[in-house]
XYZ file of C-alpha atoms in Angstrom:
407
model
C -29.862 21.748 62.875
C -26.492 20.104 62.119
C -26.528 17.210 59.652
C -23.643 14.786 59.576
C -22.078 13.432 56.407
C -23.495 9.986 57.136
C -27.002 11.439 57.491
C -26.645 13.232 54.153
C -25.531 9.997 52.536
C -28.527 8.198 54.040
C -30.926 10.856 52.709
C -29.409 10.706 49.219
C -29.685 6.913 49.186
C -33.336 7.140 50.264
C -34.151 9.645 47.504
C -32.435 7.535 44.842
C -34.267 4.457 46.083
C -37.628 6.242 45.846
C -36.851 7.212 42.250
C -36.419 3.547 41.289
C -33.390 1.397 40.730
C -31.077 2.036 37.807
C -30.850 -1.698 37.180
C -33.421 -4.318 36.300
C -36.123 -4.894 38.901
C -37.252 -8.448 39.512
C -39.540 -10.403 41.816
C -36.903 -12.915 42.861
C -34.724 -15.069 40.584
C -35.488 -14.825 36.877
C -36.392 -18.210 35.346
C -33.957 -19.546 32.769
C -36.511 -21.268 30.536
C -40.167 -21.074 29.554
C -42.634 -23.757 28.525
C -44.259 -22.748 25.262
C -46.961 -24.122 22.954
C -45.014 -24.187 19.704
C -46.936 -24.570 16.443
C -44.614 -26.870 14.497
C -46.929 -27.826 11.648
C -50.568 -27.581 10.540
C -52.774 -28.717 13.434
C -49.696 -29.637 15.461
C -48.842 -27.769 18.658
C -46.052 -29.193 20.816
C -45.073 -28.115 24.321
C -41.407 -27.167 24.240
C -39.002 -25.604 26.698
C -37.043 -22.649 25.396
C -34.382 -20.492 27.007
C -35.614 -17.074 28.071
C -33.428 -14.511 26.308
C -31.378 -12.138 28.403
C -33.473 -9.091 29.216
C -32.382 -5.730 27.887
C -32.870 -2.359 29.539
C -36.186 -1.817 27.720
C -37.599 -5.333 28.136
C -40.267 -6.881 30.364
C -40.610 -10.482 31.514
C -44.183 -11.562 32.201
C -45.541 -14.644 33.895
C -48.511 -15.535 31.705
C -51.852 -16.014 33.460
C -54.074 -16.616 30.435
C -54.870 -15.778 26.830
C -57.875 -15.875 24.569
C -57.817 -17.916 21.362
C -58.527 -15.717 18.360
C -59.911 -16.759 15.004
C -56.557 -15.718 13.560
C -54.824 -18.237 15.830
C -57.167 -20.940 14.536
C -56.539 -20.027 10.886
C -52.782 -20.211 11.468
C -53.114 -23.507 13.358
C -55.178 -25.098 10.572
C -53.032 -24.336 7.532
C -50.344 -21.701 8.248
C -51.754 -19.122 5.789
C -49.383 -16.477 7.157
C -46.259 -18.633 6.787
C -45.280 -18.255 10.445
C -44.437 -21.847 11.447
C -42.663 -22.440 13.784
C -44.377 -19.889 16.017
C -45.735 -19.428 19.523
C -49.230 -18.052 19.009
C -51.391 -16.062 21.418
C -51.936 -12.305 21.209
C -54.952 -11.900 23.527
C -52.905 -12.551 26.636
C -52.238 -11.103 30.040
C -50.017 -11.783 32.995
C -47.961 -10.449 35.874
C -44.755 -8.474 35.474
C -41.836 -10.522 36.844
C -38.918 -8.346 35.791
C -38.479 -4.867 34.310
C -35.519 -3.441 32.428
C -34.056 -0.351 34.052
C -35.513 1.975 31.385
C -39.095 0.786 31.865
C -40.838 3.209 34.213
C -44.389 3.384 32.851
C -46.768 1.854 30.338
C -47.759 3.314 26.982
C -50.474 5.461 28.595
C -47.985 6.907 31.086
C -49.147 4.899 34.126
C -46.298 3.837 36.444
C -45.304 0.208 35.926
C -43.711 -2.030 38.547
C -43.016 -5.663 39.275
C -46.263 -7.410 40.248
C -48.495 -5.310 37.984
C -50.907 -6.962 35.562
C -50.176 -6.170 31.926
C -51.431 -6.665 28.359
C -49.695 -6.003 25.043
C -50.996 -4.077 22.087
C -49.743 -3.701 18.514
C -46.400 -2.343 17.346
C -45.857 0.104 14.499
C -42.761 1.072 12.543
C -43.054 4.871 12.481
C -41.442 4.917 9.032
C -44.048 3.863 6.452
C -46.316 6.350 4.660
C -49.266 5.710 6.981
C -47.231 6.143 10.175
C -45.703 9.384 8.904
C -48.727 10.958 7.227
C -51.609 9.668 9.377
C -50.082 8.958 12.818
C -53.564 8.657 14.321
C -54.176 5.502 12.272
C -51.242 3.316 13.221
C -53.501 0.271 12.846
C -52.808 0.677 9.121
C -49.013 0.593 9.533
C -47.495 -1.368 6.633
C -45.175 -3.126 9.085
C -47.542 -3.608 11.999
C -46.453 -6.231 14.491
C -48.320 -8.279 17.095
C -46.839 -10.275 19.946
C -47.869 -13.886 19.358
C -48.074 -13.582 15.586
C -45.007 -11.841 14.233
C -41.632 -13.238 15.293
C -39.065 -10.871 16.797
C -35.628 -10.995 15.136
C -34.069 -8.129 17.062
C -30.897 -8.416 19.098
C -29.606 -11.877 18.245
C -29.536 -14.507 15.531
C -32.467 -16.420 16.981
C -34.227 -13.252 18.125
C -36.860 -13.407 20.852
C -38.859 -16.525 20.150
C -40.577 -16.348 23.561
C -42.929 -13.588 22.414
C -46.321 -15.331 22.273
C -48.858 -15.601 25.093
C -49.379 -19.378 24.701
C -46.571 -20.002 27.181
C -45.916 -19.798 30.909
C -43.538 -16.838 30.446
C -43.206 -14.348 27.636
C -40.808 -11.501 26.907
C -41.964 -8.066 25.804
C -38.899 -6.831 23.987
C -38.946 -3.033 24.084
C -38.145 -0.581 21.349
C -39.836 1.901 19.061
C -43.541 1.290 18.545
C -43.906 -1.436 21.211
C -47.022 -0.819 23.313
C -48.333 -2.326 26.553
C -50.747 -1.330 29.300
C -51.116 -1.849 33.046
C -54.540 -3.366 33.787
C -54.614 -3.956 37.543
C -58.242 -2.772 37.682
C -59.518 -5.693 35.583
C -59.988 -9.329 36.543
C -58.447 -12.159 34.528
C -61.476 -12.808 32.314
C -61.830 -9.119 31.470
C -58.145 -8.944 30.647
C -58.375 -11.944 28.324
C -61.314 -10.330 26.503
C -59.645 -6.914 26.281
C -57.892 -7.368 22.933
C -61.036 -8.686 21.232
C -63.058 -5.872 22.774
C -60.527 -3.390 21.414
C -61.309 -4.600 17.874
C -64.976 -3.801 18.518
C -64.347 -0.452 20.203
C -62.357 0.552 17.122
C -65.229 -0.610 14.892
C -67.672 1.424 16.983
C -65.644 4.557 16.307
C -65.495 3.743 12.601
C -69.294 3.516 12.596
C -69.677 6.705 14.617
C -67.819 8.623 11.919
C -70.880 8.194 9.687
C -73.074 10.092 12.157
C -75.647 7.293 12.082
C -75.194 5.895 15.584
C -77.162 7.495 18.395
C -79.602 6.599 21.177
C -82.449 6.162 18.707
C -80.597 4.075 16.120
C -81.701 0.591 15.172
C -78.465 -1.351 14.678
C -78.064 -4.861 13.276
C -75.164 -7.184 14.108
C -74.780 -10.084 11.713
C -72.860 -13.026 13.148
C -72.900 -13.963 16.834
C -69.491 -15.504 17.218
C -67.104 -13.914 19.730
C -66.630 -10.790 17.580
C -70.334 -10.236 17.009
C -71.265 -10.853 20.637
C -68.628 -8.449 21.922
C -69.763 -5.933 19.279
C -73.252 -6.170 20.779
C -71.881 -5.401 24.248
C -69.915 -2.422 22.912
C -72.991 -1.011 21.187
C -75.124 -1.538 24.293
C -72.561 0.136 26.539
C -72.430 3.033 24.049
C -76.156 3.643 24.451
C -77.669 1.856 21.439
C -81.058 0.758 22.737
C -82.293 -1.488 19.923
C -79.779 -4.051 18.665
C -80.881 -6.766 16.248
C -78.763 -9.950 16.225
C -78.688 -12.280 13.205
C -77.214 -15.804 13.321
C -78.042 -19.450 12.688
C -77.319 -20.705 16.203
C -80.128 -20.365 18.743
C -77.771 -20.810 21.692
C -75.626 -17.907 20.552
C -78.701 -15.790 19.925
C -79.759 -16.376 23.524
C -76.334 -15.134 24.598
C -76.817 -12.138 22.289
C -79.968 -11.268 24.217
C -78.048 -11.592 27.463
C -75.451 -9.150 26.109
C -78.046 -6.587 25.072
C -79.766 -7.573 21.808
C -83.475 -6.732 21.793
C -84.476 -8.656 18.638
C -83.005 -11.906 17.304
C -83.250 -13.367 13.806
C -82.244 -16.965 13.035
C -81.908 -18.178 9.486
C -82.720 -21.723 10.644
C -86.182 -20.826 11.946
C -88.953 -21.828 9.503
C -90.384 -18.308 9.447
C -86.925 -16.752 8.903
C -85.286 -19.236 6.542
C -85.139 -16.935 3.511
C -83.566 -13.527 3.118
C -86.938 -12.064 2.215
C -88.500 -13.331 5.467
C -85.580 -12.078 7.533
C -85.657 -8.647 5.938
C -89.392 -8.435 6.601
C -88.851 -9.171 10.303
C -86.046 -6.634 10.576
C -88.068 -3.939 8.852
C -91.015 -4.634 11.165
C -88.933 -3.589 14.176
C -86.936 -0.912 12.335
C -89.536 1.708 11.420
C -90.774 -0.324 8.468
C -87.742 0.586 6.360
C -84.687 -1.221 7.697
C -81.895 -0.573 10.163
C -79.964 2.665 10.448
C -76.648 0.852 10.657
C -75.290 -2.703 10.446
C -72.126 -4.512 11.509
C -71.065 -7.492 9.397
C -69.076 -9.812 11.667
C -69.289 -13.260 10.062
C -66.414 -13.548 7.608
C -68.801 -15.554 5.395
C -69.174 -14.178 1.848
C -72.846 -15.197 1.521
C -73.708 -13.331 4.708
C -71.740 -10.320 3.561
C -73.837 -10.204 0.423
C -77.080 -10.347 2.442
C -76.407 -7.529 4.861
C -77.156 -4.672 2.455
C -80.774 -5.822 2.259
C -81.354 -5.060 5.945
C -80.215 -1.426 5.696
C -82.580 1.495 5.056
C -81.954 4.149 2.434
C -79.465 6.626 3.844
C -78.194 4.088 6.367
C -74.734 2.653 6.771
C -72.666 -0.406 7.533
C -69.286 -1.468 8.851
C -67.511 -4.523 7.463
C -65.298 -6.117 10.125
C -65.669 -9.831 9.403
C -62.889 -10.319 6.868
C -59.670 -10.084 8.848
C -58.413 -12.970 6.712
C -59.172 -13.588 3.047
C -62.326 -15.726 3.091
C -63.288 -15.108 -0.517
C -65.527 -12.847 -2.575
C -69.235 -12.185 -2.884
C -71.443 -10.677 -5.544
C -73.878 -7.793 -5.154
C -75.616 -5.330 -7.425
C -74.018 -1.944 -6.548
C -77.025 -0.018 -7.879
C -79.452 -1.779 -5.535
C -77.156 -2.384 -2.578
C -75.268 0.917 -2.419
C -76.073 3.689 -4.847
C -79.869 3.707 -4.789
C -79.749 3.640 -0.996
C -76.774 6.007 -0.795
C -75.439 4.115 2.186
C -72.219 4.953 4.033
C -69.801 2.025 4.084
C -66.742 1.812 6.332
C -64.234 -0.935 6.870
C -62.591 -1.653 10.209
C -59.095 -3.078 10.548
C -57.658 -4.183 13.848
C -57.052 -1.286 16.301
C -54.413 1.219 17.364
C -52.713 1.407 20.738
C -54.736 4.514 21.570
C -57.884 2.355 21.473
C -56.696 0.433 24.548
C -57.459 3.039 27.252
C -60.941 3.456 25.743
C -61.445 -0.305 25.821
C -60.329 -0.541 29.437
C -62.957 2.110 30.197
C -65.526 0.102 28.202
C -64.897 -3.008 30.305
C -65.402 -0.970 33.458
C -68.614 0.383 31.930
C -69.831 -3.199 31.426
C -69.307 -3.685 35.141
C -71.329 -0.547 35.905
C -74.163 -1.606 33.577
C -74.152 -5.259 34.709
C -73.395 -6.491 31.196
C -71.925 -9.972 31.871
C -69.241 -9.906 29.196
C -67.075 -12.343 31.211
C -69.716 -15.021 30.557
C -68.530 -15.167 26.963
C -65.556 -17.214 28.169
C -66.948 -20.745 28.176
C -63.920 -23.059 27.930
C -60.345 -23.000 29.190
C -57.406 -25.345 28.542
C -53.887 -25.814 29.929
C -50.757 -25.555 27.796
C -50.559 -29.267 26.961
C -54.146 -29.276 25.646
C -53.829 -26.488 23.074
C -54.592 -28.744 20.108
C -57.813 -29.737 21.856
C -58.527 -26.068 22.514
C -58.188 -25.319 18.814
C -60.452 -28.240 17.890
C -63.061 -26.971 20.363
C -62.919 -23.569 18.710
C -63.237 -25.003 15.196
C -66.250 -27.093 16.286
C -67.904 -23.898 17.608
C -68.419 -25.471 20.996
C -69.016 -22.697 23.474
C -68.080 -19.142 22.588
C -64.732 -17.799 23.738
C -62.029 -20.418 24.252
C -59.011 -19.562 26.400
C -55.664 -20.833 27.589
C -55.146 -20.692 31.362
C -51.681 -21.175 32.834
C -52.105 -23.879 35.488
C -48.501 -23.731 36.721
């Protein structure tokens, strides 16, 4: 069969087109500015309009759909302990890809990425510090770890990329070494907004599993039923832990804990559970008369952290994940709390990018097991109500508070 020169040219053009454009790909005109919730002072968020920086070949522009409010966001909003002001917060976000730099072909897990896909960001690591070089499987401990929506981006220009937090209507994922992001088309908006928090708990599950104390027959205690503790309960339930004991002082949250999979609840405000001795007695009664096999401390409250050792049996273990920020110290007797029991203690810090695919699978497992993790999202606010959103979080009204882009 004879093929003309024009037909050859047409075939070549078709092949090149199927391989993807060599220039940026966009869903229509790229917006020039973005509305952002800028933290300008303690307890002061202002809606501002900032220019969207020119996209580079490795960059992604995302139209934000929503973002969870983390306890870290609240700490920064209250008193700027990290010295970030002015900053656009929001690191539990998700949205739709609007434009892709020509070098962006797939996400961090290798899945093809295109305009219109749903996306989330993970942490960044430097690749140069001792931890990155010597223990590359633990990049969560990178000395220079970055997070979109917490750490400003100074690369490329004097002002850098200020539009890098999820509390906005658009945000820029500026590419480069160590930047990680994932396509999440299979998850709905609420699942996507919970994903980052769930990743913290999936990482903590693996830290606990390293002790060898978590199995189908384990009795596991979760102390603190805020968002972290409640998601930790769902992670444990999805992992096959059949008897979870939830400890808190809020009866409403304990009812949610039961909904998420807790079998026993303990409330320090109940008359028959208002002392540590009474609470320990109740826990032991449902934990083979000796105490739990493993415990997760999720409160961030020093007094609670001191109590948790009393619930654990000899030879048991615990994971401390409640002190992401410095909330102070507590006092224990190491002989009684640790040595005489010979308990295994692990800490859990943040997560690594490789925890994201596992967490996506966990959220799908919740769907399979009918664990209603989306019900943890109880309040949502638009961009111009972010101060109110923070106040709602501080007042512990509801459980998980979120920003939803209403534009």
